């Protein structure tokens, strides 16, 4: 009762005549099996380039991981993250934090009553010479408003603002939410068996320069923005090219299509301050453990 299992780059068939919604396309063009959104996006972010490629796919939730040559590592080396085969004898280690952009959108729209996330932050930060570190002022946000997947799988975990005082203003809460997602990603990053030299970022939030720089500082690794936020579509295009027999390998297709446009390099001072604050984030989780991790 199940169809034949095929690779994502294989031909599934050809477009038939009279298929609703596809009347404008020529009959007989090849239909490629395709891939799920995460893997297609990883491919479209350059996952088949040399060595281990770090990847941060932003969205409602956030995926963070790396793709590289298959390696022999013990399970203890990547506890809490997933390991799956990729393409060309490569494999992916990755984790997903359930509330990335979702946590930010919840804060901005539901809590602050703003209509647009980007406009909200632009107005909030427009007169700031330097964005404060909320975690440096003992304010932390656990972004687990919809449970959490990695590095621990607990759908019952819940979010919390920790360390609130009367002196904290709106800007500190906003920064705490951004930092909280970064710290959740750092928890995944720390479980990767290989630490990539840099992280490629894509998805809707990759247009946010402030957040990209914050991630670079929290992870202490360069973050690289691409010329498109739609890495999944890019990956699908690379898969389609392979079926058209253009003499182009996946790696060659990636080199021609994937275009980095900006690199966010870690700031040594902020990296050091965040490194201290990360330990506070873990202490916050331990304090909240009876609700958070049990």
XYZ file of C-alpha atoms in Angstrom:
294
model
C 0.000 0.000 0.000
C 3.033 2.275 0.291
C 4.763 3.898 -2.698
C 8.296 2.944 -3.656
C 10.865 4.683 -1.466
C 13.123 6.966 -3.484
C 15.897 9.448 -2.834
C 14.927 13.152 -2.608
C 16.796 13.889 -5.851
C 15.110 11.120 -7.885
C 12.341 11.500 -10.429
C 8.900 10.603 -9.072
C 7.203 10.863 -12.453
C 6.027 13.479 -14.924
C 3.325 16.125 -14.807
C 0.078 14.844 -16.298
C -2.410 16.842 -18.297
C -5.321 18.430 -16.476
C -3.809 18.600 -12.982
C -5.656 21.395 -11.156
C -3.462 24.357 -10.303
C -0.688 23.392 -12.731
C -2.361 24.216 -16.046
C 0.276 26.845 -16.874
C 3.096 24.290 -16.768
C 3.974 22.085 -19.747
C 2.790 18.497 -19.585
C 5.589 15.988 -19.139
C 8.026 18.030 -17.075
C 9.779 15.901 -14.452
C 8.460 15.831 -10.882
C 11.237 15.431 -8.306
C 10.576 13.541 -5.053
C 11.876 16.443 -2.949
C 12.687 16.725 0.719
C 11.265 18.011 3.973
C 11.748 21.683 4.792
C 14.692 21.288 7.191
C 16.847 19.086 4.973
C 16.067 21.111 1.855
C 17.000 24.270 3.760
C 20.252 22.737 5.011
C 21.107 21.854 1.406
C 20.227 25.397 0.322
C 22.469 26.818 3.054
C 25.570 25.055 1.780
C 25.546 21.815 3.771
C 27.551 19.995 1.080
C 30.567 22.283 1.126
C 33.820 21.100 2.663
C 34.259 20.086 6.296
C 31.581 20.559 8.920
C 29.088 23.277 8.027
C 27.245 25.008 10.878
C 23.584 25.813 10.224
C 20.947 27.904 11.979
C 17.518 27.765 10.362
C 15.264 30.382 11.925
C 11.478 30.413 12.071
C 8.680 29.745 14.534
C 11.080 27.222 16.029
C 14.830 27.282 15.377
C 17.051 24.483 14.088
C 20.740 24.556 14.900
C 23.290 21.945 13.917
C 26.047 20.931 11.559
C 26.466 18.721 8.504
C 29.740 16.992 7.729
C 31.448 13.735 6.803
C 30.216 10.650 8.641
C 32.232 10.240 11.833
C 32.539 7.584 14.518
C 31.390 9.187 17.758
C 29.871 7.695 20.890
C 26.252 8.526 21.714
C 27.475 10.378 24.802
C 29.172 12.901 22.502
C 25.876 14.291 21.224
C 23.323 13.657 23.962
C 20.142 15.617 23.445
C 20.576 16.258 19.713
C 19.542 14.285 16.642
C 21.751 12.426 14.176
C 20.521 11.646 10.643
C 22.062 10.711 7.311
C 22.231 13.505 4.742
C 23.619 13.254 1.180
C 26.979 12.355 -0.367
C 28.118 10.279 2.625
C 27.486 13.139 4.999
C 25.357 13.296 8.137
C 23.626 15.970 10.180
C 23.700 16.585 13.920
C 21.027 19.065 14.924
C 18.620 20.180 17.600
C 15.410 22.197 17.592
C 14.323 24.754 20.143
C 10.531 24.854 20.067
C 10.131 28.606 20.507
C 12.453 30.806 18.493
C 10.618 33.407 16.455
C 7.452 32.230 18.188
C 8.732 33.501 21.560
C 9.694 36.855 20.042
C 6.360 37.214 18.247
C 4.491 36.310 21.450
C 6.335 39.021 23.374
C 5.981 41.717 20.721
C 2.395 41.089 19.574
C 0.627 39.436 22.488
C 2.421 41.105 25.390
C 3.405 44.508 23.948
C 0.449 44.839 21.569
C 2.603 45.796 18.575
C 1.623 44.744 15.054
C 5.019 44.241 13.421
C 8.066 42.644 15.042
C 10.690 44.483 12.978
C 9.027 47.880 13.453
C 8.764 47.260 17.177
C 12.478 46.570 17.633
C 13.537 49.347 15.264
C 11.577 51.903 17.294
C 12.662 50.440 20.635
C 16.359 50.537 19.761
C 16.521 53.605 17.495
C 17.918 55.952 20.180
C 20.213 53.412 21.824
C 23.971 53.982 21.462
C 24.507 50.451 22.727
C 21.961 47.685 23.258
C 22.031 46.597 26.922
C 22.655 43.009 27.975
C 19.599 42.060 29.999
C 21.364 38.952 31.313
C 24.167 41.187 32.575
C 21.533 42.883 34.729
C 20.396 39.531 36.168
C 17.291 39.378 33.950
C 16.846 36.066 32.138
C 14.093 34.617 29.987
C 13.470 30.895 29.558
C 11.794 30.707 26.117
C 9.959 27.445 26.722
C 6.460 28.791 26.119
C 5.513 25.728 24.027
C 7.578 23.067 25.770
C 11.023 22.130 24.506
C 12.533 19.528 22.192
C 16.330 19.743 22.345
C 18.608 19.210 24.141
C 15.907 17.791 26.430
C 12.533 16.581 25.258
C 9.835 17.858 27.590
C 6.517 19.183 26.263
C 5.516 20.240 29.793
C 8.354 22.734 30.292
C 7.202 26.359 30.538
C 8.761 29.776 30.087
C 9.575 32.352 32.724
C 11.096 35.791 33.227
C 13.643 35.278 35.988
C 15.186 38.057 38.070
C 12.653 40.822 37.367
C 13.020 43.970 39.423
C 11.258 47.318 39.420
C 14.240 48.894 37.653
C 13.761 46.773 34.530
C 12.161 48.621 31.662
C 10.584 47.361 28.458
C 13.868 47.344 26.539
C 15.391 44.921 29.075
C 12.497 42.488 28.716
C 12.746 42.672 24.915
C 16.488 41.984 24.962
C 15.976 39.183 27.511
C 13.624 37.419 25.084
C 16.189 37.625 22.260
C 18.958 36.473 24.595
C 16.798 33.659 25.978
C 16.403 32.124 22.519
C 20.150 32.526 21.958
C 20.898 30.726 25.228
C 18.481 27.927 24.280
C 20.372 27.575 20.997
C 23.658 27.594 22.881
C 22.393 24.613 24.903
C 22.032 22.755 21.594
C 25.322 24.092 20.228
C 27.210 22.783 23.250
C 25.937 19.249 22.526
C 27.208 19.122 18.941
C 30.097 16.624 18.662
C 31.926 19.002 16.298
C 31.965 22.792 16.632
C 31.869 24.345 13.133
C 34.143 27.265 12.291
C 31.109 29.367 11.390
C 27.304 29.173 11.307
C 25.166 29.859 8.227
C 21.867 31.516 9.160
C 18.685 31.591 7.070
C 14.937 31.960 7.514
C 12.880 35.014 8.348
C 14.866 36.119 11.401
C 18.149 36.052 9.446
C 17.365 39.589 8.245
C 17.726 40.884 11.816
C 21.289 42.197 12.162
C 21.033 42.699 15.926
C 19.923 39.116 16.571
C 22.525 37.664 14.198
C 25.250 39.554 16.056
C 23.847 38.448 19.407
C 23.949 34.813 18.281
C 27.545 35.221 17.138
C 28.433 36.599 20.571
C 26.567 33.916 22.529
C 27.957 31.046 20.436
C 31.379 32.753 20.068
C 31.344 31.830 16.388
C 30.855 33.881 13.203
C 27.313 33.881 11.771
C 26.957 34.268 7.998
C 23.819 35.676 6.352
C 22.775 34.592 2.853
C 21.281 36.662 0.044
C 17.905 34.949 0.581
C 15.844 33.946 3.573
C 14.270 31.069 1.612
C 16.977 28.416 1.899
C 14.382 25.641 1.599
C 13.418 26.861 -1.873
C 17.103 27.104 -2.772
C 17.629 23.501 -1.679
C 14.597 22.376 -3.695
C 16.041 24.135 -6.741
C 19.370 22.323 -6.291
C 17.499 19.001 -6.108
C 15.569 19.863 -9.276
C 18.776 20.756 -11.132
C 20.137 17.303 -10.431
C 17.248 15.692 -12.329
C 17.684 17.913 -15.391
C 21.070 16.338 -16.146
C 22.897 19.626 -16.472
C 26.176 18.016 -15.494
C 26.086 19.810 -12.166
C 26.726 18.005 -8.886
C 25.019 19.033 -5.652
C 28.269 20.599 -4.500
C 28.677 22.541 -7.754
C 25.060 23.639 -7.631
C 25.534 24.868 -4.077
C 28.646 26.842 -5.057
C 26.788 28.547 -7.911
C 23.536 29.294 -6.115
C 24.277 29.859 -2.397
C 25.497 33.422 -1.863
C 26.791 34.667 1.529
C 26.418 38.454 1.828
C 27.387 39.361 5.407
C 29.387 37.925 8.293
C 28.748 38.787 11.939
C 31.936 38.238 13.902
C 31.942 37.702 17.675
C 32.731 40.715 19.823
C 35.337 39.588 22.368
C 33.999 41.757 25.216
C 30.380 40.684 24.783
C 31.403 37.062 24.284
C 33.160 37.104 27.658
C 30.172 38.699 29.361
C 27.741 36.253 27.771
C 29.947 33.340 28.793
C 29.480 34.365 32.428
C 25.758 34.935 31.917
C 25.248 31.479 30.414
C 26.130 29.944 33.773
C 23.385 32.118 35.296
C 20.981 30.789 32.665
C 21.787 27.225 33.735
C 21.382 28.134 37.415
C 18.009 29.632 36.513
C 16.995 26.355 34.882
C 18.168 24.360 37.905
C 16.163 26.659 40.202
C 13.121 26.128 37.985
C 13.845 22.418 37.613
C 10.780 21.113 39.389
C 8.610 22.764 36.724
C 11.079 22.720 33.862
C 12.910 19.439 33.507
C 11.309 16.744 35.649
